[in-house]
Coordinates of C-alpha atoms in Angstrom, one line a residue:
Chain A
M1 CA -141.3 150.6 -81.6
T2 CA -144.5 150.3 -83.6
A3 CA -147.6 152.4 -82.6
L4 CA -150.1 150.5 -80.5
D5 CA -153.4 149.5 -82.0
D6 CA -156.1 151.2 -80.0
R7 CA -159.0 150.6 -82.3
P8 CA -162.2 149.6 -80.4
V9 CA -163.1 146.0 -80.4
S10 CA -166.7 144.9 -80.9
A11 CA -168.4 143.2 -78.0
A12 CA -168.9 140.0 -79.9
D13 CA -165.2 139.8 -80.8
A14 CA -164.1 140.7 -77.3
A15 CA -166.2 137.9 -75.8
H16 CA -163.9 135.2 -77.0
V17 CA -160.6 137.1 -76.9
T18 CA -158.3 135.7 -74.3
T19 CA -154.7 136.5 -73.3
V20 CA -151.8 134.2 -73.7
T21 CA -148.2 134.8 -72.7
L22 CA -145.4 134.2 -75.2
K23 CA -141.9 133.7 -73.8
I24 CA -139.6 134.4 -76.7
R25 CA -135.9 133.8 -76.8
R26 CA -134.5 137.2 -78.0
Y27 CA -131.1 137.6 -79.4
D28 CA -129.5 140.6 -81.0
P29 CA -125.7 140.5 -81.1
E30 CA -125.6 144.3 -81.9
V31 CA -127.2 145.1 -78.6
D32 CA -126.4 142.2 -76.2
P33 CA -124.0 139.3 -76.9
D34 CA -126.2 137.0 -74.8
A35 CA -129.6 135.8 -75.6
N36 CA -132.4 136.3 -73.1
W37 CA -136.1 135.6 -72.6
Q38 CA -138.7 138.2 -73.1
T39 CA -142.4 137.7 -72.3
F40 CA -145.3 139.3 -74.2
D41 CA -149.0 139.2 -73.3
V42 CA -150.9 138.7 -76.5
P43 CA -154.7 138.8 -77.0
V44 CA -155.8 135.8 -79.1
E45 CA -159.0 134.5 -80.5
K46 CA -160.1 130.9 -80.7
G47 CA -158.4 129.3 -83.7
D48 CA -155.5 131.7 -83.8
R49 CA -152.2 130.2 -84.8
L50 CA -148.9 130.9 -83.1
L51 CA -147.9 133.0 -86.1
D52 CA -150.9 135.3 -85.5
A53 CA -149.7 135.9 -82.0
L54 CA -146.1 136.6 -83.2
H55 CA -147.6 139.0 -85.7
H56 CA -149.4 140.8 -82.9
V57 CA -146.2 141.2 -81.0
K58 CA -144.3 142.5 -84.0
W59 CA -147.0 144.8 -85.3
Y60 CA -148.4 146.2 -82.1
Q61 CA -145.9 145.6 -79.3
D62 CA -142.3 145.4 -80.4
G63 CA -141.4 145.9 -84.0
S64 CA -137.8 144.7 -83.4
L65 CA -138.9 141.1 -83.0
A66 CA -137.4 139.2 -85.9
F67 CA -138.8 136.0 -87.5
R68 CA -139.2 134.6 -91.0
R69 CA -142.5 133.8 -92.6
S70 CA -143.8 134.0 -96.1
C71 CA -146.9 132.1 -97.2
A72 CA -148.2 131.7 -93.6
H73 CA -150.1 128.5 -94.6
G74 CA -147.6 125.7 -94.1
V75 CA -146.4 125.6 -97.7
C76 CA -143.2 127.7 -97.9
G77 CA -141.5 126.3 -94.8
S78 CA -140.1 129.7 -93.6
D79 CA -141.3 129.8 -90.1
A80 CA -139.9 126.7 -88.5
M81 CA -139.1 127.4 -84.9
R82 CA -138.9 125.6 -81.5
I83 CA -142.3 125.9 -79.9
N84 CA -142.6 124.6 -76.3
G85 CA -139.4 122.6 -76.9
V86 CA -140.2 121.0 -80.2
N87 CA -139.7 122.1 -83.8
R88 CA -143.0 123.2 -85.4
L89 CA -144.2 125.6 -88.1
A90 CA -145.6 128.7 -86.3
C91 CA -148.3 128.9 -89.0
K92 CA -149.5 125.4 -88.4
V93 CA -149.8 125.1 -84.6
L94 CA -152.8 126.5 -82.9
I95 CA -152.6 128.5 -79.7
K96 CA -155.2 126.4 -78.0
D97 CA -153.0 123.4 -78.5
L98 CA -150.0 125.1 -76.9
A99 CA -151.5 126.9 -73.9
T100 CA -153.7 124.1 -72.7
K101 CA -153.6 125.1 -69.1
E102 CA -154.7 128.5 -67.7
G103 CA -151.8 131.0 -67.6
Q104 CA -149.4 128.6 -69.3
E105 CA -146.5 130.4 -71.1
I106 CA -145.7 129.4 -74.7
L107 CA -142.0 129.1 -75.2
V108 CA -140.7 130.2 -78.6
E109 CA -137.0 129.7 -79.6
P110 CA -135.0 129.6 -82.8
I111 CA -134.4 126.1 -84.3
K112 CA -131.3 124.5 -82.8
G113 CA -128.0 123.7 -84.5
L114 CA -127.8 126.5 -87.0
P115 CA -126.1 129.9 -86.2
V116 CA -128.7 132.3 -84.8
E117 CA -128.6 135.7 -86.6
K118 CA -131.3 137.5 -84.7
D119 CA -134.2 136.4 -82.5
L120 CA -135.9 133.5 -84.3
I121 CA -133.9 133.9 -87.6
V122 CA -131.1 131.4 -88.2
D123 CA -128.5 131.2 -90.9
M124 CA -129.9 128.4 -93.2
E125 CA -126.8 128.2 -95.4
P126 CA -125.2 125.1 -93.8
F127 CA -128.6 123.4 -94.2
F128 CA -128.9 124.4 -97.9
E129 CA -125.3 123.3 -98.5
A130 CA -126.1 119.8 -97.3
F131 CA -129.2 119.8 -99.5
R132 CA -127.1 120.8 -102.6
S133 CA -124.4 118.2 -101.9
I134 CA -126.8 115.3 -102.5
K135 CA -127.5 116.6 -106.1
P136 CA -131.2 117.3 -105.8
F137 CA -132.0 117.3 -109.5
L138 CA -132.8 114.7 -112.2
I139 CA -129.7 112.8 -113.4
T140 CA -130.1 110.7 -116.6
D141 CA -127.9 109.2 -119.2
G142 CA -128.2 109.1 -123.0
R143 CA -130.4 110.9 -125.4
E144 CA -133.3 112.9 -124.1
P145 CA -136.6 111.2 -124.9
T146 CA -139.0 112.9 -127.4
R147 CA -142.0 112.4 -125.0
E148 CA -142.3 112.7 -121.3
R149 CA -140.6 110.1 -119.0
L150 CA -143.4 107.8 -118.0
Q151 CA -143.7 106.1 -114.7
S152 CA -146.1 103.5 -113.2
A153 CA -148.2 104.4 -110.3
E154 CA -146.4 101.8 -108.2
D155 CA -143.0 103.3 -109.1
R156 CA -144.3 106.8 -108.1
A157 CA -145.6 105.5 -104.8
R158 CA -142.2 104.4 -103.8
F159 CA -140.9 107.9 -103.1
D160 CA -144.3 109.7 -102.7
D161 CA -143.7 110.4 -99.0
T162 CA -140.4 112.2 -99.6
T163 CA -141.7 114.5 -102.3
K164 CA -143.7 116.4 -99.7
C165 CA -140.6 118.1 -98.2
I166 CA -140.8 121.9 -98.0
M167 CA -137.3 122.4 -96.7
C168 CA -138.3 124.1 -93.5
A169 CA -135.3 122.5 -91.6
A170 CA -137.5 121.4 -88.7
C171 CA -136.2 117.8 -89.1
T172 CA -132.5 118.6 -89.5
T173 CA -132.5 121.0 -86.5
S174 CA -134.4 118.5 -84.3
C175 CA -131.6 115.9 -84.7
P176 CA -129.3 115.5 -81.7
V177 CA -126.5 114.3 -84.0
Y178 CA -126.8 117.4 -86.1
W179 CA -126.6 119.7 -83.1
T180 CA -123.1 118.4 -82.2
D181 CA -121.9 117.6 -85.7
E182 CA -122.7 120.1 -88.3
S183 CA -120.9 118.2 -91.1
Y184 CA -123.6 115.5 -90.8
F185 CA -125.9 115.8 -93.9
G186 CA -128.9 115.8 -91.7
P187 CA -132.4 114.3 -92.2
Q188 CA -133.6 116.7 -94.8
A189 CA -130.7 116.1 -97.3
I190 CA -131.3 112.4 -96.9
V191 CA -135.0 112.8 -97.5
M192 CA -134.3 114.7 -100.7
A193 CA -131.7 112.1 -101.8
H194 CA -134.4 109.4 -101.1
R195 CA -136.8 111.2 -103.4
F196 CA -134.4 110.8 -106.3
I197 CA -132.7 107.5 -105.4
F198 CA -136.1 105.7 -105.5
D199 CA -137.4 107.5 -108.5
S200 CA -137.4 105.0 -111.5
R201 CA -136.8 107.9 -114.0
D202 CA -133.6 109.0 -112.3
E203 CA -130.2 107.3 -113.0
G204 CA -128.1 109.0 -110.3
A205 CA -128.9 106.6 -107.5
E206 CA -125.4 105.1 -107.3
E207 CA -123.8 108.5 -107.2
R208 CA -126.1 109.7 -104.4
L209 CA -125.7 106.5 -102.4
E210 CA -121.9 106.9 -102.6
I211 CA -122.3 110.4 -101.2
L212 CA -124.5 109.2 -98.3
N213 CA -122.2 106.2 -97.7
E214 CA -119.6 108.6 -96.4
K215 CA -118.7 109.1 -92.8
E216 CA -121.1 112.0 -92.3
G217 CA -123.8 110.3 -94.3
V218 CA -126.7 108.0 -93.3
W219 CA -124.6 106.0 -90.8
R220 CA -124.6 109.0 -88.5
C221 CA -128.3 108.5 -87.9
R222 CA -129.1 107.2 -84.4
T223 CA -132.8 106.7 -85.0
T224 CA -134.0 109.1 -82.4
F225 CA -137.2 109.8 -84.4
N226 CA -137.1 113.5 -83.5
C227 CA -137.2 114.3 -87.2
T228 CA -140.2 112.2 -87.9
D229 CA -142.0 113.9 -85.0
A230 CA -141.0 117.4 -86.1
C231 CA -141.9 117.1 -89.8
P232 CA -144.8 119.5 -90.5
R233 CA -145.7 117.5 -93.6
G234 CA -145.9 114.2 -91.8
I235 CA -143.0 112.6 -93.8
E236 CA -141.7 109.5 -92.1
V237 CA -138.2 110.8 -92.1
T238 CA -136.5 108.1 -90.1
K239 CA -138.2 105.5 -92.3
A240 CA -136.8 107.1 -95.4
I241 CA -133.3 107.2 -93.9
Q242 CA -133.6 103.5 -93.0
E243 CA -134.6 102.7 -96.6
V244 CA -131.4 104.5 -97.8
K245 CA -129.4 102.5 -95.3
R246 CA -130.9 99.3 -96.5
A247 CA -130.3 100.2 -100.2
L248 CA -126.6 100.7 -99.3
I249 CA -126.3 97.5 -97.3
F250 CA -128.1 95.3 -99.9
R251 CA -127.0 97.3 -103.0
R252 CA -130.5 97.3 -104.3
V253 CA -132.6 100.3 -105.0
Chain B
M1 CA -118.9 134.8 -83.1
P2 CA -120.9 135.0 -79.8
A3 CA -122.2 131.7 -78.4
A4 CA -125.4 130.7 -80.1
P5 CA -128.4 130.9 -77.7
A6 CA -128.7 127.5 -76.1
G7 CA -132.3 127.7 -74.9
T8 CA -134.3 125.0 -73.3
L9 CA -133.9 121.2 -73.6
Y10 CA -135.4 119.7 -76.7
R11 CA -138.6 117.9 -75.8
G12 CA -137.9 114.7 -77.7
R13 CA -140.2 111.7 -77.3
E14 CA -139.7 108.0 -76.9
G15 CA -137.2 107.7 -79.7
M16 CA -134.9 110.4 -78.3
W17 CA -135.0 109.3 -74.7
S18 CA -134.5 105.6 -75.6
W19 CA -131.4 106.8 -77.5
V20 CA -130.1 108.8 -74.5
A21 CA -130.7 105.8 -72.2
H22 CA -128.9 103.6 -74.7
R23 CA -125.9 105.9 -74.6
V24 CA -125.8 106.2 -70.8
T25 CA -126.2 102.4 -70.3
G26 CA -123.6 101.8 -72.9
V27 CA -121.0 104.0 -71.2
L28 CA -121.8 102.5 -67.8
I29 CA -121.3 99.0 -69.2
F30 CA -118.0 100.1 -70.7
F31 CA -116.8 101.3 -67.3
F32 CA -117.9 98.0 -65.8
L33 CA -116.0 96.0 -68.4
F34 CA -112.9 98.1 -67.9
A35 CA -112.9 97.3 -64.1
H36 CA -114.0 93.7 -64.8
V37 CA -111.1 93.0 -67.2
L38 CA -108.6 94.5 -64.7
D39 CA -109.8 92.6 -61.7
T40 CA -110.2 89.3 -63.6
A41 CA -106.7 89.7 -65.0
L42 CA -105.5 89.9 -61.4
V43 CA -106.1 86.2 -61.0
R44 CA -103.2 85.5 -63.3
V45 CA -101.0 87.7 -61.1
S46 CA -102.0 86.3 -57.8
P47 CA -105.1 84.3 -56.9
D48 CA -104.8 85.5 -53.3
Y49 CA -105.0 89.2 -54.3
Y50 CA -107.9 88.3 -56.6
N51 CA -109.8 86.8 -53.7
R52 CA -109.0 89.8 -51.5
I53 CA -110.3 92.2 -54.2
M54 CA -113.4 90.0 -54.6
D55 CA -114.0 90.3 -50.9
T56 CA -114.0 94.1 -51.0
Y57 CA -116.9 93.8 -53.5
K58 CA -119.1 92.1 -50.9
T59 CA -120.7 95.3 -49.7
P60 CA -124.3 96.7 -50.0
V61 CA -123.1 99.5 -52.3
V62 CA -121.5 97.1 -54.8
N63 CA -124.7 94.9 -54.6
L64 CA -126.7 97.9 -55.6
M65 CA -124.3 98.5 -58.5
E66 CA -124.7 94.9 -59.6
V67 CA -128.5 95.4 -59.8
G68 CA -127.8 98.5 -61.8
L69 CA -125.4 96.5 -64.1
V70 CA -128.0 93.8 -64.8
G71 CA -130.6 96.5 -65.5
A72 CA -128.2 98.4 -67.8
V73 CA -127.1 95.3 -69.7
L74 CA -130.8 94.2 -70.0
Y75 CA -132.0 97.5 -71.3
H76 CA -129.0 98.0 -73.6
S77 CA -129.4 94.5 -75.2
L78 CA -133.1 94.8 -75.6
N79 CA -133.0 98.3 -77.1
G80 CA -130.2 97.1 -79.3
L81 CA -132.6 94.5 -80.7
R82 CA -135.1 97.3 -81.2
V83 CA -132.6 99.4 -83.1
M84 CA -131.8 96.4 -85.3
A85 CA -135.5 96.0 -85.9
I86 CA -135.8 99.6 -86.9
D87 CA -132.9 99.2 -89.3
F88 CA -133.8 95.9 -90.9
W89 CA -137.5 95.3 -90.4
E90 CA -139.5 97.2 -93.0
K91 CA -142.2 98.2 -90.5
G92 CA -139.7 98.8 -87.7
P93 CA -139.7 102.6 -87.9
R94 CA -143.5 102.6 -87.7
Y95 CA -143.6 100.5 -84.5
Q96 CA -140.6 102.1 -82.7
K97 CA -142.8 103.5 -79.9
Q98 CA -144.5 100.2 -79.3
M99 CA -141.1 98.5 -79.3
T100 CA -139.8 101.1 -76.8
Y101 CA -142.6 100.4 -74.4
A102 CA -142.1 96.7 -74.9
V103 CA -138.4 97.1 -73.9
I104 CA -139.4 99.1 -70.8
A105 CA -142.0 96.5 -69.9
V106 CA -139.6 93.6 -70.1
V107 CA -136.9 95.5 -68.2
L108 CA -139.4 96.2 -65.4
L109 CA -140.8 92.7 -65.5
V110 CA -137.4 91.2 -65.0
M111 CA -135.9 93.9 -62.7
I112 CA -138.6 94.1 -60.1
P113 CA -138.4 90.5 -59.0
G114 CA -134.7 90.4 -60.0
T115 CA -133.9 93.2 -57.6
Y116 CA -135.7 91.4 -54.9
F117 CA -133.7 88.2 -55.4
M118 CA -130.4 90.0 -55.9
M119 CA -130.8 92.2 -52.8
Q120 CA -132.3 89.6 -50.6
H121 CA -129.0 88.5 -49.1
T122 CA -127.8 92.0 -48.4
V123 CA -131.1 93.1 -46.9
E124 CA -131.1 90.1 -44.6
E125 CA -127.5 90.8 -43.5
M126 CA -128.2 94.5 -42.8
F127 CA -131.6 94.3 -41.2
G128 CA -131.8 90.6 -40.0
S129 CA -133.6 87.7 -41.5
T130 CA -137.3 87.3 -41.2
T131 CA -137.2 83.5 -41.2

């Protein structure tokens, strides 16, 4: 347990501090083999993000709460979790958008489909393995050019959307197919493949398309659009997957 | 390894639920086809038995199931067109929500009067004709 913060709060600050209840899915296999819910009342200010509330729990109420976060500004992609039933980044959602009604609890759970290690921390290895399997690096033939590889603005625009990925796994773990079939590559790996397949400078498109043409590749996608809804960067994930499917059907990149 | 915490139901939106409904109606239609192939095959065995089986279908419950079947086939086929549009129409993924609502609208538009006409006979038999 961490010591409680009993510093006095100024009247001006206290005026707009309200209390919200977080209902967090706790899991610690060393203590209890079953996961269970624990609620915390957290004082929040207007404009606080869910991550601020989680910090309050960890720093002032229960230091044993485990979650990942790094940059805390929606760039590193560490704190993807299931918030009120949908995958979001804790650092990007505002409390005021979650607890819209008085006394409404905010549900916080780990992302689904990856093995939970503790509380909100999951083992990301299966996710990274899928990422590596689509060869997420530039593949070229022949001699290296003496100057940079140029590309027209139109060619760059083709894969602009999929360059935004921060690998938070919100899309992959929102996918009903991925929950039941962990050998499916998942939306993120396909997004990353899309980023290289449609890059005019890259020459590994055939290779990657072959990988995604496998049984556990793009054809597993059932277009539920959970991934598109979950992506904190606003990538049109399902659209990217469909573009890969079409590239495979019509053999045209 | 202990069972992973299951947690709550994922709150998917139009896309996820249209997929769930597509699966459910697909399985229901499969079960119908299974029974349908069996009872139709019976006509080759004995037309008399076939007629007797058909007579057992003339109940209010089966009538309700027929309405369900028409609804399931209608939804499954229209949503199938939606899925194809998502796959092959460049702008399909962007308009998937609108297409979902269009599918629901057509299903309701057909099924509300459709249910009336399909159930009319049964209701009149059970509660008496108004005319």
